[in-house]
Short mmCIF file of C-alpha atoms in Angstrom, two decimals:
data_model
loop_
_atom_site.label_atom_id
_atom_site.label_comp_id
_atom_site.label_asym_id
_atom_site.label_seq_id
_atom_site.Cartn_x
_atom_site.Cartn_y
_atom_site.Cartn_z
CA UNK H 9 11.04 27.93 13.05
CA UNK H 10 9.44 26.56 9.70
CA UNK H 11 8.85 23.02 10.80
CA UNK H 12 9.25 21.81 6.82
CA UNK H 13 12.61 22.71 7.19
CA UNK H 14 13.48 20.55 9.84
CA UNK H 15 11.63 17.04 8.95
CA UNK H 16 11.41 15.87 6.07
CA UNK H 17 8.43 15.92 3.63
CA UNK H 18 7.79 12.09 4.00
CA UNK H 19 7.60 12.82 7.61
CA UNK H 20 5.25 15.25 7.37
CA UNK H 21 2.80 13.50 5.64
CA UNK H 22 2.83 10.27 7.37
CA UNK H 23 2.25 13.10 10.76
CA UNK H 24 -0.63 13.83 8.74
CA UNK H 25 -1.79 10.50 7.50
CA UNK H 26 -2.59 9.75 11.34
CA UNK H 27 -5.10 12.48 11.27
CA UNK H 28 -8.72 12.50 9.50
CA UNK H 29 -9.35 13.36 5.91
CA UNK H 30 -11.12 16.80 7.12
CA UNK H 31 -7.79 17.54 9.20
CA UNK H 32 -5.85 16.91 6.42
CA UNK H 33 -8.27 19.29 4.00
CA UNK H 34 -7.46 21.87 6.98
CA UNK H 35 -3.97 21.76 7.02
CA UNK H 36 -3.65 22.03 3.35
CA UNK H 37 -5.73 25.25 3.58
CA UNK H 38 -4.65 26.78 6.30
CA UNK H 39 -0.75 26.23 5.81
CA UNK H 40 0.53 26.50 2.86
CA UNK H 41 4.00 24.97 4.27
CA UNK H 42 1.58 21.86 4.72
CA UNK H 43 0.02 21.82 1.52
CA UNK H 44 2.12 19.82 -0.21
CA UNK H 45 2.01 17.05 1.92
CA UNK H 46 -1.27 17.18 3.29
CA UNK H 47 -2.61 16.60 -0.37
CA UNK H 48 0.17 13.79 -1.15
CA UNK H 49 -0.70 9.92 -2.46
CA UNK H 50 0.81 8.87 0.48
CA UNK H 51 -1.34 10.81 3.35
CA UNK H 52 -4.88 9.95 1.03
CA UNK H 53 -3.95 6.66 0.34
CA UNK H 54 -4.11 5.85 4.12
CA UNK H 55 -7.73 7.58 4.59
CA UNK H 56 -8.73 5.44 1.11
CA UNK H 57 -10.18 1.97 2.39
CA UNK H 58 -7.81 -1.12 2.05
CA UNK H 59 -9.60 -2.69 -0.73
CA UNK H 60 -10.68 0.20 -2.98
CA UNK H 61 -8.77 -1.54 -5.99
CA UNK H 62 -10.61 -4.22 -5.72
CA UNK H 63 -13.79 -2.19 -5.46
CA UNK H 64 -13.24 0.00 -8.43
CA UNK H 65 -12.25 -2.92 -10.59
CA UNK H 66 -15.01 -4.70 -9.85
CA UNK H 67 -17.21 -1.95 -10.55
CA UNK H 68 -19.89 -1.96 -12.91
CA UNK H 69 -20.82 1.48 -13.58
CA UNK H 70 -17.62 2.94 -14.48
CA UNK H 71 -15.96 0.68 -16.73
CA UNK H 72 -15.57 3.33 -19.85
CA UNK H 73 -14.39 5.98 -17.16
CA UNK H 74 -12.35 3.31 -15.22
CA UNK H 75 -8.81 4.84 -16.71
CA UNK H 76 -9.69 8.02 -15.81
CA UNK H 77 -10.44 7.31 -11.66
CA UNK H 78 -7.46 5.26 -11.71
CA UNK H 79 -5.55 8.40 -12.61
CA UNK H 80 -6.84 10.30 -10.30
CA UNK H 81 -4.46 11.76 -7.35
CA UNK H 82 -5.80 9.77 -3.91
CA UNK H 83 -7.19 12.63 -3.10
CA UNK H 84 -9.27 13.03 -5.83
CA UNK H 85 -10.09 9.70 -6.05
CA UNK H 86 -11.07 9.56 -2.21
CA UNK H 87 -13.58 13.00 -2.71
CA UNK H 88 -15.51 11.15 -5.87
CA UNK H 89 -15.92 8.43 -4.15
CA UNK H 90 -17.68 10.52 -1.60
CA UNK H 91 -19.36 12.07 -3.89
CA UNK H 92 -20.21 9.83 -6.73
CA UNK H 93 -21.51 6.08 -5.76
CA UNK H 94 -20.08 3.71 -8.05
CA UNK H 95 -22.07 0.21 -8.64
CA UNK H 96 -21.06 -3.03 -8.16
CA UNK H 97 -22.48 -6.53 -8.16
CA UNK H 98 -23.81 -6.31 -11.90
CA UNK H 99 -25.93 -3.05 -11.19
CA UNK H 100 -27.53 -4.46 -7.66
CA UNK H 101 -25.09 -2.50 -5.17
CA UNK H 102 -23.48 0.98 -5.03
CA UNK H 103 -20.14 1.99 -3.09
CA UNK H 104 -19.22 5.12 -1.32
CA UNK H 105 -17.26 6.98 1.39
CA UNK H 106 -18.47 9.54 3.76
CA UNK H 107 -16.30 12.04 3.30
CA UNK H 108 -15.74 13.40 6.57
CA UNK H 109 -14.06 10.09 7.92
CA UNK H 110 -13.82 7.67 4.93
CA UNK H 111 -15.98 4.87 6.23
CA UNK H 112 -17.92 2.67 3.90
CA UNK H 113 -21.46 3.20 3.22
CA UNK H 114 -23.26 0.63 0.43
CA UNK H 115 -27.38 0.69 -1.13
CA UNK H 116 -28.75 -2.16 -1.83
CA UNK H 117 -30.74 -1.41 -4.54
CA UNK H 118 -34.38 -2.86 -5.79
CA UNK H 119 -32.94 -5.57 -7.88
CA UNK H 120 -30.51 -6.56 -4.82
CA UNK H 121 -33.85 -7.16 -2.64
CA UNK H 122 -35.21 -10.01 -1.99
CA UNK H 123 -39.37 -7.95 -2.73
CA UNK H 124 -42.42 -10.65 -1.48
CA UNK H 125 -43.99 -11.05 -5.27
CA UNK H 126 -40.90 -8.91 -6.62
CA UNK H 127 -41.24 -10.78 -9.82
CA UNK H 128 -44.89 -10.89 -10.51
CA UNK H 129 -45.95 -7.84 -12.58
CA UNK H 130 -49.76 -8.23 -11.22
CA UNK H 131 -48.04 -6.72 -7.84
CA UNK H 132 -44.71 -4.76 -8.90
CA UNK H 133 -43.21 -2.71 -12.01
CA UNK H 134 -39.94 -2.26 -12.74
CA UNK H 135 -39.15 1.12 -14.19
CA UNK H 136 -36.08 3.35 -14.81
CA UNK H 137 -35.69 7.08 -12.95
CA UNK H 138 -33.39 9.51 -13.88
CA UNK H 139 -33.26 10.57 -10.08
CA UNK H 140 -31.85 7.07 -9.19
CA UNK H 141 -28.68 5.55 -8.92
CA UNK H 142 -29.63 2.32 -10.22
CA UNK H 143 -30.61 1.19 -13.61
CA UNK H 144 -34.07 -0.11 -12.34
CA UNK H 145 -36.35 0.89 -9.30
CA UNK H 146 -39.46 -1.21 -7.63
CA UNK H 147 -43.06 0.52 -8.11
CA UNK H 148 -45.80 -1.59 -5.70
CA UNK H 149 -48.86 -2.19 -7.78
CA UNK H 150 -51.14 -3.37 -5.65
CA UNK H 151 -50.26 -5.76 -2.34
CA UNK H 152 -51.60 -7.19 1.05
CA UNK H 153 -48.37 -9.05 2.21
CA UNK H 154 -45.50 -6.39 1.72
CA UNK H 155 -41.79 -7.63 2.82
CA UNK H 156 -38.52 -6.48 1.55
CA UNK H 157 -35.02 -7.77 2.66
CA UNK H 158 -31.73 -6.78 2.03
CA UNK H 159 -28.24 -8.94 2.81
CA UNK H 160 -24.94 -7.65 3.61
CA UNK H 161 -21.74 -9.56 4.69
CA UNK H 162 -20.54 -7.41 7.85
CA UNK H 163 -16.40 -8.52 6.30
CA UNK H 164 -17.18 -5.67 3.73
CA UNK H 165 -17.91 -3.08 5.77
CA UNK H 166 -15.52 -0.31 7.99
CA UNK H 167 -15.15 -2.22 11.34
CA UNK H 168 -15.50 -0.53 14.77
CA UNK H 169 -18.57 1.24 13.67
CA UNK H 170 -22.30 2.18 14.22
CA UNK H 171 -24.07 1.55 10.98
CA UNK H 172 -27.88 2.22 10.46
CA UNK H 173 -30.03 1.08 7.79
CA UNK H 174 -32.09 3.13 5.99
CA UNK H 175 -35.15 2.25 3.63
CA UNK H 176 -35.04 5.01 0.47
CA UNK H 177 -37.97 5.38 -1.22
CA UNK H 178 -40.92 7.91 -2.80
CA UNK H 179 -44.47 7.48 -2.84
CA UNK H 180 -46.58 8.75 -6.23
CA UNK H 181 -49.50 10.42 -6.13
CA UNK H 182 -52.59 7.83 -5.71
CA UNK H 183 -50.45 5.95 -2.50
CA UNK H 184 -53.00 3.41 -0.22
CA UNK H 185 -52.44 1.78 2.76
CA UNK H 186 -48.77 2.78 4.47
CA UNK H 187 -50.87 5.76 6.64
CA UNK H 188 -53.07 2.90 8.01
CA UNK H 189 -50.46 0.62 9.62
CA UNK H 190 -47.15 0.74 10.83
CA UNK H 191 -44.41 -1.29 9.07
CA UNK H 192 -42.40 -3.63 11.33
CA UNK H 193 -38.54 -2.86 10.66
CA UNK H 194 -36.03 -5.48 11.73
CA UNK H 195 -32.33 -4.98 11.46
CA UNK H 196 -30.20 -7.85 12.90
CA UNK H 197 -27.00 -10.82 12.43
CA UNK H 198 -28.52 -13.72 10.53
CA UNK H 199 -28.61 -16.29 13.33
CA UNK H 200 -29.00 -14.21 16.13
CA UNK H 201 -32.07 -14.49 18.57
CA UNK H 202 -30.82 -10.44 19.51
CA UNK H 203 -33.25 -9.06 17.20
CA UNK H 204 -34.88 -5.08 18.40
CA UNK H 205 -37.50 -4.58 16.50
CA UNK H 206 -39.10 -1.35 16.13
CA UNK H 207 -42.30 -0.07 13.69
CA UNK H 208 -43.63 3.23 12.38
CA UNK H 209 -45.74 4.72 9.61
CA UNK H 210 -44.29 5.57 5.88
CA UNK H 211 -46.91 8.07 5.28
CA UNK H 212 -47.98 9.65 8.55
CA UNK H 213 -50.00 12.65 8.59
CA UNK H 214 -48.39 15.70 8.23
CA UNK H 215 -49.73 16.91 11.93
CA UNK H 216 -48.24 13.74 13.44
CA UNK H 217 -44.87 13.91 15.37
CA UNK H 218 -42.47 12.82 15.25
CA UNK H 219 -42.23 12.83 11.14
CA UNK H 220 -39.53 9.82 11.15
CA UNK H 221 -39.47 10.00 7.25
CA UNK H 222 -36.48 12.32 6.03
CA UNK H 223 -35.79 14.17 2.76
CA UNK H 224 -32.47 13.17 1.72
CA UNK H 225 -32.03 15.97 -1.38
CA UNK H 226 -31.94 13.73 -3.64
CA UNK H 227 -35.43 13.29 -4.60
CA UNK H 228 -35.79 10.21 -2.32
CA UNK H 229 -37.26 9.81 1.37
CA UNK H 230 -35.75 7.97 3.69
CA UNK H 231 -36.44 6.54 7.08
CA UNK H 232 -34.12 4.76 9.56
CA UNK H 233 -34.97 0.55 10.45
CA UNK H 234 -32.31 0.04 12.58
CA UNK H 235 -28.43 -0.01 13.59
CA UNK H 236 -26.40 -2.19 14.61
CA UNK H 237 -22.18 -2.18 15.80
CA UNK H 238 -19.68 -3.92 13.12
CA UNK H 239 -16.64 -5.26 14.92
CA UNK H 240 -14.32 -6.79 13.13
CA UNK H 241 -16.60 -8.02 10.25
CA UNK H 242 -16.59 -11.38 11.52
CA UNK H 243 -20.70 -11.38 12.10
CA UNK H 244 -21.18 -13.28 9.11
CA UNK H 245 -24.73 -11.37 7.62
CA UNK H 246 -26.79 -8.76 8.42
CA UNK H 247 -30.56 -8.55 7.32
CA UNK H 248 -32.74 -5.69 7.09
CA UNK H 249 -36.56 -6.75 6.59
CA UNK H 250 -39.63 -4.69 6.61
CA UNK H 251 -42.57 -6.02 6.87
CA UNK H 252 -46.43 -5.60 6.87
CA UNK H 253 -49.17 -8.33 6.71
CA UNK H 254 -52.01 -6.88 7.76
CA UNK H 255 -55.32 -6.96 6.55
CA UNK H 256 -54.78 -3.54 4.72
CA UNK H 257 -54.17 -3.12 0.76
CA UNK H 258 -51.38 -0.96 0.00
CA UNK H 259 -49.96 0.09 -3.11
CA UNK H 260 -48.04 3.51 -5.02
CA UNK H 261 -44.62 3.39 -3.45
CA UNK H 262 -41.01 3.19 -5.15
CA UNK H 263 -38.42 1.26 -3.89
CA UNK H 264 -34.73 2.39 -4.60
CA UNK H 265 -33.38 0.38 -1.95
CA UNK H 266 -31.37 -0.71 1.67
CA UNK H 267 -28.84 2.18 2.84
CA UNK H 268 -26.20 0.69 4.96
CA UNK H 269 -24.29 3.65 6.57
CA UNK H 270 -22.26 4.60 9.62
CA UNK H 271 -24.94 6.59 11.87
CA UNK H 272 -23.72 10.28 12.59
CA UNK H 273 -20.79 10.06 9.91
CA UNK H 274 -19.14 7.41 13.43
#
């Protein structure tokens, strides 16, 4: 018995809407007595987060192309979201979904950082790369003390997840000082005495293992400082700081930014 013809469409897809957005993409495949619901506003809308308008209005980076994502069925909107980071916070912040379960991920990027010397051009540039997200990326001149932090209210993020942090950078060519000594990562609630720290080198050599350093595709390196579990969102703010203050000079990295994202997609 064709199961369309017995409940009704709005039945189907709210059946549906209690899946995951990859079930959903299944079922619209594989069953063409599906598709039509499977790919409706109503079933997309659920896997969309709750405050998506408000995220897309207060965008920054796609206000000439705003009438155009608005348009879009939910379930285009929810793949180029997953697809496309938008920015927010005047150019400091970017917004996207991971597409296999809709869950928030946000970069902090350079500008959003609070950099030790960020602002003196004896220690950093600030440069634009076509490979970036963001308008403007952190290149280290020359430093001893090197510290980055990034802030994050845990309200804006999915609850009832793992998220990890992830530093995304590059190095250029004529790099000193991040094979010497480890950098000290620290991901943690502000307030909290729970901190678990953990360090490891940027620019090991290549016959060292583990390589913790990952290529993300995108022309950018990342490597993980830390997770932590978001409840409800009621934590108040999370910080993720990296630091070194050793006696070592180190300069010829790029700093895009923070990656806040749910570890393994959970």
């Amino acid at each position: 018995m064709d199961i369309t013809f017995v409940l009704p469409a709005r039945c189907i897809s709210y059946i549906i809407s209690l899946t995951t957005p990859r079930d959903a993409s299944r079922l619209s495949l594989a069953c063409p007595a599906f598709k039509s619901a499977a790919d409706s506003d109503s079933v997309w809308e659920k896997f969309l987060p709750s405050d998506y308008k408000e995220i897309i209005s207060n965008s920054s980076s796609i206000s000439a192309s705003s009438l155009m994502i608005t348009s879009l069925s939910k379930k285009d909107l929810y793949f180029y979201l997953c697809h496309n980071p938008i920015l927010i916070n005047n150019h400091t912040t970017s917004f996207s979904l991971v597409q296999e379960t809709g869950k928030k991920c946000y970069m902090v990027g350079a500008r959003g950082l609070s950099i030790a010397w960020g602002d003196s051009p004896q220690y950093w540039n600030w440069l634009s790369l076509r490979e970036s997200r963001f308008p403007e990326v952190a290149k280290l001149r020359e430093v001893w003390w090197f510290e980055i932090i990034a802030r994050i209210e845990t309200r804006i993020l999915s609850s009832k997840t793992n998220y990890a942090a992830y530093l995304v950078f590059k190095f250029v060519k004529s790099r000193q000082g991040f094979d010497a000594r480890p950098i000290e990562f620290d991901v943690y609630f502000e307030g909290s005495n729970n901190h678990k720290r953990r360090s490891a080198l940027l620019d090991p050599p290549t016959n060292v293992s583990p390589q913790l350093s990952q290529d993300r595709g995108d022309g950018w390196t990342e490597i993980e400082m830390g997770e932590f579990f978001n409840e409800n969102g009621d934590d108040g703010t999370v910080v993720c700081k990296l630091c070194e203050s050793g006696s070592v000079q180190k300069r010829g990295i790029i700093i895009q930014g923070i990656e806040l994202r749910p570890k393994y997609g959970k």
